[in-house]
Short mmCIF file of C-alpha atoms in Angstrom, two decimals:
data_model
loop_
_atom_site.label_atom_id
_atom_site.label_comp_id
_atom_site.label_asym_id
_atom_site.label_seq_id
_atom_site.Cartn_x
_atom_site.Cartn_y
_atom_site.Cartn_z
CA MET A 1 87.58 92.20 104.52
CA LYS A 2 91.06 92.97 105.80
CA ILE A 3 93.81 91.89 103.46
CA ILE A 4 97.55 92.30 103.94
CA THR A 5 99.78 91.68 100.95
CA ILE A 6 103.50 91.21 101.36
CA ASN A 7 106.02 91.62 98.58
CA ARG A 8 109.58 90.90 99.50
CA GLU A 9 113.13 90.61 98.36
CA PHE A 10 114.40 87.03 98.30
CA GLY A 11 116.03 86.18 101.63
CA SER A 12 114.71 89.22 103.49
CA GLY A 13 112.38 87.18 105.68
CA GLY A 14 109.17 88.48 104.14
CA ARG A 15 107.53 85.11 104.48
CA GLU A 16 108.40 84.97 108.19
CA VAL A 17 106.91 88.47 108.59
CA GLY A 18 103.75 87.26 106.85
CA LYS A 19 103.32 84.09 108.89
CA ARG A 20 103.98 85.76 112.21
CA LEU A 21 101.79 88.74 111.39
CA ALA A 22 98.92 86.46 110.40
CA ASP A 23 99.32 84.58 113.70
CA ALA A 24 99.40 87.79 115.73
CA LEU A 25 96.26 89.11 114.05
CA GLY A 26 94.38 85.82 113.81
CA PHE A 27 94.28 86.17 110.02
CA ALA A 28 94.54 83.30 107.54
CA TYR A 29 97.94 82.93 105.90
CA PHE A 30 98.22 81.92 102.26
CA ASP A 31 101.36 80.97 100.44
CA THR A 32 101.97 77.37 99.34
CA GLU A 33 98.21 76.74 99.52
CA ILE A 34 97.92 78.98 96.48
CA VAL A 35 100.55 77.03 94.57
CA GLU A 36 98.77 73.76 95.34
CA ALA A 37 95.37 75.09 94.34
CA ILE A 38 96.77 76.42 91.06
CA ALA A 39 98.41 73.04 90.38
CA GLU A 40 95.15 71.22 90.95
CA ARG A 41 93.10 73.44 88.66
CA SER A 42 95.79 73.66 85.99
CA LYS A 43 96.30 69.89 86.16
CA VAL A 44 100.07 70.11 86.57
CA ASP A 45 102.17 69.33 89.63
CA ALA A 46 102.89 71.88 92.38
CA GLU A 47 106.64 71.82 91.76
CA TYR A 48 106.02 72.91 88.18
CA VAL A 49 103.75 75.76 89.28
CA HIS A 50 106.29 76.80 91.89
CA ASN A 51 109.00 77.00 89.24
CA VAL A 52 106.85 78.97 86.83
CA LEU A 53 105.89 81.45 89.55
CA GLU A 54 109.50 81.75 90.65
CA ARG A 55 110.57 82.59 87.12
CA GLY A 56 107.62 84.98 86.82
CA VAL A 57 104.42 83.79 85.21
CA PHE A 58 104.28 86.63 82.70
CA ASN A 59 107.90 86.09 81.75
CA GLU A 60 107.06 82.47 81.20
CA ILE A 61 104.11 83.36 78.99
CA SER A 62 106.18 85.69 76.82
CA LEU A 63 109.07 83.24 76.68
CA THR A 64 107.01 80.24 75.70
CA PHE A 65 105.24 82.34 73.11
CA ALA A 66 108.47 83.71 71.69
CA HIS A 67 110.15 80.30 71.56
CA SER A 68 107.39 78.60 69.68
CA PHE A 69 106.08 81.57 67.70
CA ALA A 70 102.70 80.09 68.37
CA TYR A 71 100.28 79.14 71.08
CA SER A 72 102.14 75.98 72.09
CA PRO A 73 100.95 73.60 74.85
CA GLN A 74 103.70 75.12 77.01
CA TYR A 75 102.21 78.55 76.46
CA HIS A 76 98.76 77.32 77.38
CA LYS A 77 100.08 75.80 80.58
CA SER A 78 101.72 79.09 81.62
CA PHE A 79 98.64 81.02 80.69
CA SER A 80 96.43 78.69 82.67
CA ILE A 81 98.70 79.13 85.72
CA MET A 82 98.40 82.88 85.45
CA GLU A 83 94.62 82.76 85.13
CA HIS A 84 94.25 80.38 88.02
CA GLN A 85 96.58 82.48 90.16
CA ASN A 86 94.30 85.50 89.64
CA GLU A 87 91.20 83.43 90.30
CA ILE A 88 92.48 81.71 93.45
CA VAL A 89 93.97 84.83 95.00
CA LYS A 90 90.59 86.53 94.59
CA GLU A 91 88.68 83.56 96.00
CA LEU A 92 90.91 83.23 99.06
CA ALA A 93 90.78 86.95 99.78
CA ALA A 94 86.97 86.80 99.63
CA GLN A 95 86.89 84.14 102.36
CA GLY A 96 88.03 86.42 105.16
CA ASP A 97 90.85 88.44 106.70
CA CYS A 98 94.17 87.18 105.42
CA VAL A 99 97.85 87.72 104.71
CA ILE A 100 99.08 86.80 101.24
CA VAL A 101 102.79 86.64 100.45
CA GLY A 102 103.83 87.26 96.86
CA LYS A 103 101.65 85.90 94.01
CA ASN A 104 101.15 89.44 92.69
CA ALA A 105 98.35 89.70 95.25
CA ASP A 106 98.98 93.42 95.81
CA THR A 107 97.95 94.21 92.27
CA ILE A 108 95.42 91.40 91.73
CA LEU A 109 93.55 92.64 94.81
CA LYS A 110 94.06 96.36 94.35
CA ASN A 111 90.32 97.05 94.31
CA GLU A 112 90.01 95.52 97.77
CA ASN A 113 92.45 98.13 99.06
CA PRO A 114 94.83 95.83 100.90
CA LEU A 115 97.48 97.00 103.36
CA LYS A 116 100.58 96.63 101.23
CA LEU A 117 103.91 95.80 102.86
CA PHE A 118 107.32 95.45 101.26
CA VAL A 119 110.10 93.64 103.11
CA HIS A 120 113.72 94.14 102.09
CA ALA A 121 117.27 93.84 103.40
CA ASP A 122 120.87 94.45 102.41
CA MET A 123 122.29 91.90 99.96
CA GLU A 124 124.92 90.73 102.45
CA TYR A 125 122.23 90.01 105.03
CA LYS A 126 120.01 88.22 102.51
CA ILE A 127 122.90 85.99 101.43
CA LYS A 128 123.67 85.14 105.07
CA ARG A 129 120.04 84.34 105.82
CA CYS A 130 119.71 82.18 102.72
CA MET A 131 122.92 80.27 103.46
CA GLU A 132 121.72 79.54 106.99
CA ARG A 133 118.35 78.33 105.80
CA ALA A 134 119.41 76.50 102.65
CA GLU A 135 117.65 73.21 102.07
CA GLU A 136 119.71 70.07 102.47
CA GLY A 137 121.57 69.30 99.30
CA GLU A 138 121.68 72.93 98.23
CA ASN A 139 125.36 73.70 98.55
CA LEU A 140 125.71 77.08 96.92
CA THR A 141 128.72 79.33 97.43
CA GLU A 142 128.03 82.91 98.54
CA ARG A 143 128.62 84.03 95.00
CA GLN A 144 126.15 81.52 93.60
CA MET A 145 123.63 82.45 96.27
CA LYS A 146 123.93 86.11 95.33
CA ARG A 147 123.32 85.21 91.71
CA LYS A 148 120.26 83.16 92.67
CA ILE A 149 118.83 86.00 94.78
CA LYS A 150 119.33 88.50 91.97
CA LYS A 151 117.77 86.18 89.42
CA ILE A 152 114.65 85.56 91.50
CA GLU A 153 114.29 89.26 92.30
CA ARG A 154 114.65 90.17 88.64
CA ALA A 155 111.85 87.73 87.83
CA ARG A 156 109.62 89.21 90.55
CA ALA A 157 110.30 92.72 89.35
CA SER A 158 109.70 91.86 85.75
CA ASP A 159 106.51 89.93 86.53
CA HIS A 160 105.25 92.82 88.63
CA SER A 161 105.77 95.22 85.74
CA TYR A 162 103.06 93.43 83.74
CA TYR A 163 100.56 94.12 86.48
CA SER A 164 101.48 97.60 87.65
CA GLU A 165 102.99 100.87 86.49
CA ILE A 166 104.85 101.29 89.78
CA ARG A 167 108.10 99.36 89.86
CA TRP A 168 108.35 96.32 92.16
CA GLY A 169 109.93 97.51 95.40
CA ASP A 170 109.32 101.21 94.69
CA LYS A 171 108.20 102.53 98.06
CA ARG A 172 105.38 104.52 96.44
CA GLY A 173 103.59 101.25 95.74
CA TYR A 174 103.45 100.22 99.40
CA ASP A 175 102.05 101.51 102.67
CA LEU A 176 105.06 100.41 104.67
CA CYS A 177 108.54 99.23 103.69
CA LEU A 178 110.43 97.31 106.34
CA ASN A 179 114.20 96.85 106.30
CA THR A 180 114.99 93.60 108.11
CA THR A 181 118.79 93.91 107.93
CA GLY A 182 120.10 92.62 111.25
CA LEU A 183 116.62 92.51 112.72
CA GLU A 184 115.09 89.70 114.78
CA ILE A 185 111.78 89.69 112.94
CA LYS A 186 109.62 88.40 115.76
CA SER A 187 110.54 91.36 117.95
CA VAL A 188 108.74 93.86 115.70
CA ILE A 189 105.64 91.75 114.98
CA PRO A 190 103.49 93.18 117.83
CA ALA A 191 104.23 96.68 116.51
CA LEU A 192 103.39 95.70 112.92
CA ALA A 193 100.17 94.04 114.09
CA GLU A 194 99.22 97.25 115.91
CA PHE A 195 100.07 99.24 112.81
CA ALA A 196 97.81 97.00 110.72
CA LYS A 197 94.92 97.33 113.18
CA ALA A 198 95.20 101.13 113.22
CA TRP A 199 95.50 101.23 109.44
CA PHE A 200 92.35 99.13 108.89
CA GLN A 201 90.45 101.13 111.48
CA GLU A 202 91.45 104.28 109.62
CA GLU A 203 90.23 102.80 106.34
CA LYS A 204 86.90 101.96 107.93
CA ASP A 205 86.50 105.39 109.51
CA GLY A 206 87.39 107.02 106.24
CA GLU A 207 84.72 105.22 104.23
CA MET B 1 121.37 106.98 123.37
CA LYS B 2 118.24 106.36 121.28
CA ILE B 3 118.02 108.58 118.24
CA ILE B 4 115.28 108.61 115.62
CA THR B 5 115.94 110.52 112.41
CA ILE B 6 113.15 111.39 110.03
CA ASN B 7 113.62 112.30 106.41
CA ARG B 8 110.51 113.22 104.55
CA GLU B 9 108.96 114.41 101.34
CA PHE B 10 107.65 117.94 101.56
CA GLY B 11 103.99 117.90 102.58
CA SER B 12 103.94 114.24 103.64
CA GLY B 13 103.50 115.07 107.33
CA GLY B 14 106.96 113.87 108.35
CA ARG B 15 107.25 116.65 110.88
CA GLU B 16 103.93 115.69 112.45
CA VAL B 17 105.12 112.09 112.64
CA GLY B 18 108.30 113.30 114.36
CA LYS B 19 106.58 115.51 116.91
CA ARG B 20 103.93 112.96 117.83
CA LEU B 21 106.43 110.12 118.00
CA ALA B 22 108.71 112.14 120.30
CA ASP B 23 105.71 112.86 122.54
CA ALA B 24 104.64 109.22 122.62
CA LEU B 25 108.15 108.04 123.53
CA GLY B 26 109.04 110.90 125.87
CA PHE B 27 111.97 111.81 123.59
CA ALA B 28 113.19 115.35 122.90
CA TYR B 29 112.14 116.75 119.54
CA PHE B 30 114.50 118.95 117.55
CA ASP B 31 113.65 120.91 114.46
CA THR B 32 113.51 124.73 114.55
CA GLU B 33 115.76 124.67 117.64
CA ILE B 34 118.54 123.53 115.33
CA VAL B 35 117.93 126.39 112.91
CA GLU B 36 118.02 128.90 115.75
CA ALA B 37 121.19 127.47 117.25
CA ILE B 38 122.91 127.52 113.85
CA ALA B 39 121.83 131.14 113.36
CA GLU B 40 123.27 132.14 116.71
CA ARG B 41 126.63 130.51 116.15
CA SER B 42 126.89 131.59 112.53
CA LYS B 43 125.84 135.14 113.51
CA VAL B 44 123.13 135.37 110.86
CA ASP B 45 119.38 135.41 111.34
CA ALA B 46 117.25 132.27 111.61
CA GLU B 47 115.26 133.08 108.47
CA TYR B 48 118.47 133.16 106.47
CA VAL B 49 119.56 129.80 107.87
CA HIS B 50 116.13 128.35 107.17
CA ASN B 51 116.37 129.46 103.55
CA VAL B 52 119.86 128.08 103.07
CA LEU B 53 118.85 124.73 104.57
CA GLU B 54 115.72 124.65 102.43
CA ARG B 55 117.78 125.19 99.30
CA GLY B 56 120.29 122.60 100.55
CA VAL B 57 123.38 123.74 102.36
CA PHE B 58 125.79 121.89 100.06
CA ASN B 59 124.06 123.27 97.00
CA GLU B 60 124.46 126.69 98.48
CA ILE B 61 128.15 126.13 99.09
CA SER B 62 128.78 124.96 95.53
CA LEU B 63 126.63 127.74 94.09
CA THR B 64 128.25 130.54 96.04
CA PHE B 65 131.66 129.15 95.16
CA ALA B 66 130.81 128.80 91.47
CA HIS B 67 129.33 132.30 91.27
CA SER B 68 132.29 134.06 92.77
CA PHE B 69 135.02 131.70 91.62
CA ALA B 70 136.51 132.33 95.03
CA TYR B 71 135.93 132.00 98.72
CA SER B 72 133.49 134.90 98.95
CA PRO B 73 131.85 136.05 102.21
CA GLN B 74 128.68 134.37 100.92
CA TYR B 75 130.57 131.12 100.59
CA HIS B 76 131.94 131.44 104.10
CA LYS B 77 128.46 132.03 105.47
CA SER B 78 127.09 128.87 103.80
CA PHE B 79 130.10 126.90 104.91
CA SER B 80 129.70 128.09 108.46
CA ILE B 81 126.04 127.05 108.43
CA MET B 82 127.01 123.58 107.27
CA GLU B 83 129.69 123.21 109.92
CA HIS B 84 127.41 124.44 112.66
CA GLN B 85 124.64 122.13 111.51
CA ASN B 86 126.96 119.13 111.89
CA GLU B 87 128.18 120.38 115.26
CA ILE B 88 124.75 121.15 116.71
CA VAL B 89 123.09 117.96 115.47
CA LYS B 90 125.87 115.99 117.20
CA GLU B 91 125.62 118.01 120.40
CA LEU B 92 121.85 117.64 120.65
CA ALA B 93 121.98 113.92 119.96
CA ALA B 94 124.55 113.53 122.74
CA GLN B 95 122.17 115.10 125.26
CA GLY B 96 119.70 112.21 125.31
CA ASP B 97 117.04 110.27 123.46
CA CYS B 98 115.60 112.38 120.66
CA VAL B 99 113.81 112.68 117.34
CA ILE B 100 115.44 114.88 114.69
CA VAL B 101 113.58 115.84 111.53
CA GLY B 102 115.67 116.59 108.45
CA LYS B 103 118.97 118.48 108.85
CA ASN B 104 120.85 115.53 107.30
CA ALA B 105 120.81 114.01 110.78
CA ASP B 106 120.54 110.45 109.43
CA THR B 107 123.98 110.72 107.85
CA ILE B 108 125.59 113.14 110.35
CA LEU B 109 124.72 110.67 113.13
CA LYS B 110 125.29 107.44 111.25
CA ASN B 111 127.88 106.23 113.77
CA GLU B 112 125.27 106.48 116.53
CA ASN B 113 123.12 103.98 114.61
CA PRO B 114 119.84 105.90 114.70
CA LEU B 115 116.47 104.41 113.79
CA LYS B 116 115.96 105.92 110.35
CA LEU B 117 112.46 106.68 109.11
CA PHE B 118 111.37 108.05 105.76
CA VAL B 119 107.90 109.55 105.37
CA HIS B 120 106.37 109.98 101.93
CA ALA B 121 103.03 110.38 100.17
CA ASP B 122 101.51 110.68 96.71
CA MET B 123 102.01 114.08 95.07
CA GLU B 124 98.27 114.77 94.97
CA TYR B 125 98.00 114.19 98.70
CA LYS B 126 101.03 116.33 99.47
CA ILE B 127 99.61 119.21 97.43
CA LYS B 128 96.29 118.92 99.27
CA ARG B 129 97.98 118.85 102.65
CA CYS B 130 100.18 121.83 101.79
CA MET B 131 97.22 123.87 100.48
CA GLU B 132 95.26 123.21 103.67
CA ARG B 133 98.17 124.20 105.87
CA ALA B 134 99.55 127.10 103.84
CA GLU B 135 100.64 130.08 105.88
CA GLU B 136 98.53 133.19 105.63
CA GLY B 137 99.55 135.23 102.66
CA GLU B 138 100.82 132.22 100.74
CA ASN B 139 98.29 131.97 97.95
CA LEU B 140 99.76 129.41 95.61
CA THR B 141 97.75 127.63 92.95
CA GLU B 142 97.94 123.82 92.95
CA ARG B 143 100.35 124.02 90.07
CA GLN B 144 102.60 126.45 91.88
CA MET B 145 102.44 124.32 95.02
CA LYS B 146 103.47 121.26 93.05
CA ARG B 147 106.43 123.19 91.68
CA LYS B 148 107.38 124.32 95.18
CA ILE B 149 107.21 120.76 96.53
CA LYS B 150 109.35 119.42 93.71
CA LYS B 151 111.90 122.18 94.12
CA ILE B 152 112.31 121.59 97.86
CA GLU B 153 112.51 117.83 97.38
CA ARG B 154 115.13 118.23 94.67
CA ALA B 155 117.19 120.34 97.07
CA ARG B 156 116.85 117.74 99.83
CA ALA B 157 117.84 114.94 97.48
CA SER B 158 120.78 116.85 96.12
CA ASP B 159 121.98 117.90 99.56
CA HIS B 160 121.70 114.32 100.78
CA SER B 161 123.86 113.11 97.92
CA TYR B 162 126.84 115.03 99.33
CA TYR B 163 126.56 113.11 102.57
CA SER B 164 125.61 109.63 101.44
CA GLU B 165 125.97 107.18 98.56
CA ILE B 166 122.39 105.99 98.97
CA ARG B 167 119.91 108.26 97.23
CA TRP B 168 117.58 110.38 99.38
CA GLY B 169 114.32 108.45 99.73
CA ASP B 170 115.81 105.15 98.55
CA LYS B 171 114.24 102.63 100.92
CA ARG B 172 117.58 100.87 101.39
CA GLY B 173 118.79 103.88 103.39
CA TYR B 174 116.00 103.62 105.99
CA ASP B 175 114.70 101.13 108.51
CA LEU B 176 111.08 101.97 107.81
CA CYS B 177 109.35 103.92 105.03
CA LEU B 178 105.86 105.12 105.82
CA ASN B 179 103.36 106.14 103.15
CA THR B 180 100.99 108.71 104.69
CA THR B 181 98.70 109.06 101.66
CA GLY B 182 95.17 109.36 103.05
CA LEU B 183 96.35 108.45 106.55
CA GLU B 184 95.39 110.16 109.81
CA ILE B 185 98.92 110.26 111.18
CA LYS B 186 98.04 110.21 114.85
CA SER B 187 96.27 106.86 114.49
CA VAL B 188 99.49 105.00 113.68
CA ILE B 189 101.73 106.72 116.26
CA PRO B 190 101.25 104.13 119.04
CA ALA B 191 102.29 101.40 116.59
CA LEU B 192 105.32 103.38 115.43
CA ALA B 193 106.32 104.03 119.04
CA GLU B 194 106.08 100.32 119.75
CA PHE B 195 108.13 99.60 116.66
CA ALA B 196 110.82 102.03 117.84
CA LYS B 197 110.93 100.47 121.31
CA ALA B 198 111.29 96.96 119.89
CA TRP B 199 113.93 98.15 117.43
CA PHE B 200 116.06 99.82 120.12
CA GLN B 201 115.69 96.79 122.41
CA GLU B 202 116.91 94.62 119.54
CA GLU B 203 119.89 96.90 119.01
CA LYS B 204 120.78 96.64 122.69
CA ASP B 205 120.40 92.87 122.78
CA GLY B 206 122.49 92.55 119.66
CA GLU B 207 125.44 94.51 121.03
#
């Protein structure tokens, strides 16, 4: 099974890299599907799961525990989301070659030896990209957008720290780190697809 | 002019990446040529220049200054090496498309907007690679080799800090960071060459 996991800074275009790379390689692409599957099994709505994952599921578990000093229903919900995330990521990866963006897939699937990518960009570039792509009704100033980006990245980093000793975004935890600052992502996809093919071939030869 | 600069951890195979990438792209490759040219202009021998660069030319300047509390001949020699390094790196880069490994070329040439690569690997892998490739007569134990690697990397990091605000090896300072742990370098060269081509095309289109 060939699995590519993508971790990314918010606004760096990591999701675009994932989608396009999956297309180029003919791999399945999983992102919101995971959120929906978690929602179904945890019997909550997808929006709720999305928010918990965005805040970091482990953060949420510790927070809900700390607030209630007990195993509250809130705590159980967060815990169930975490368990189902692990379960679903493993199930999807077992189905066939795929690209998974976020969802702590790099660490959940570490025994499957995925190709691990990290996508990042300068803050200024991320703000610009986010402003251009903001959903209707989201009228954040640049300053507010910067705060949002930092908040989400802090949550990703913190969540990652529960799973792994290597810091989120530390290059040692990834096979390739791509800086998308000023880059038209689609132009480098054929090269990344070729890199992935060579990398998986290598893995196979090395077995 | 298309310039690729490669910074690398000691023993990660960064030089092999550089050589092979230059071959694949038909670019000139500069490494020991720079040392020899510096030696000639500074009127010292190449071995001496190599040692100063390995210890970090800025470190050497501060050290020789601190030791003598004055502009000693030693200080002048180190200073001359630094000046000639800057000069020669710029001259070579002006000659045509090239790959330059180390020599602070990423920061010396920052106005030329080079494609900046960083090559790294796990310590265990670097030790193994260094032991396998050790020169005859160099009989270091693994422990000694580890110490050597760390010492050289500290010098590179410290030297880099005189040139740039971004830490040596910090992914934000590079376009691509490649982890060579367990990787047969030559297998990913065609993909890296394709990446470089797409990246330079992008740069041109974006002008």
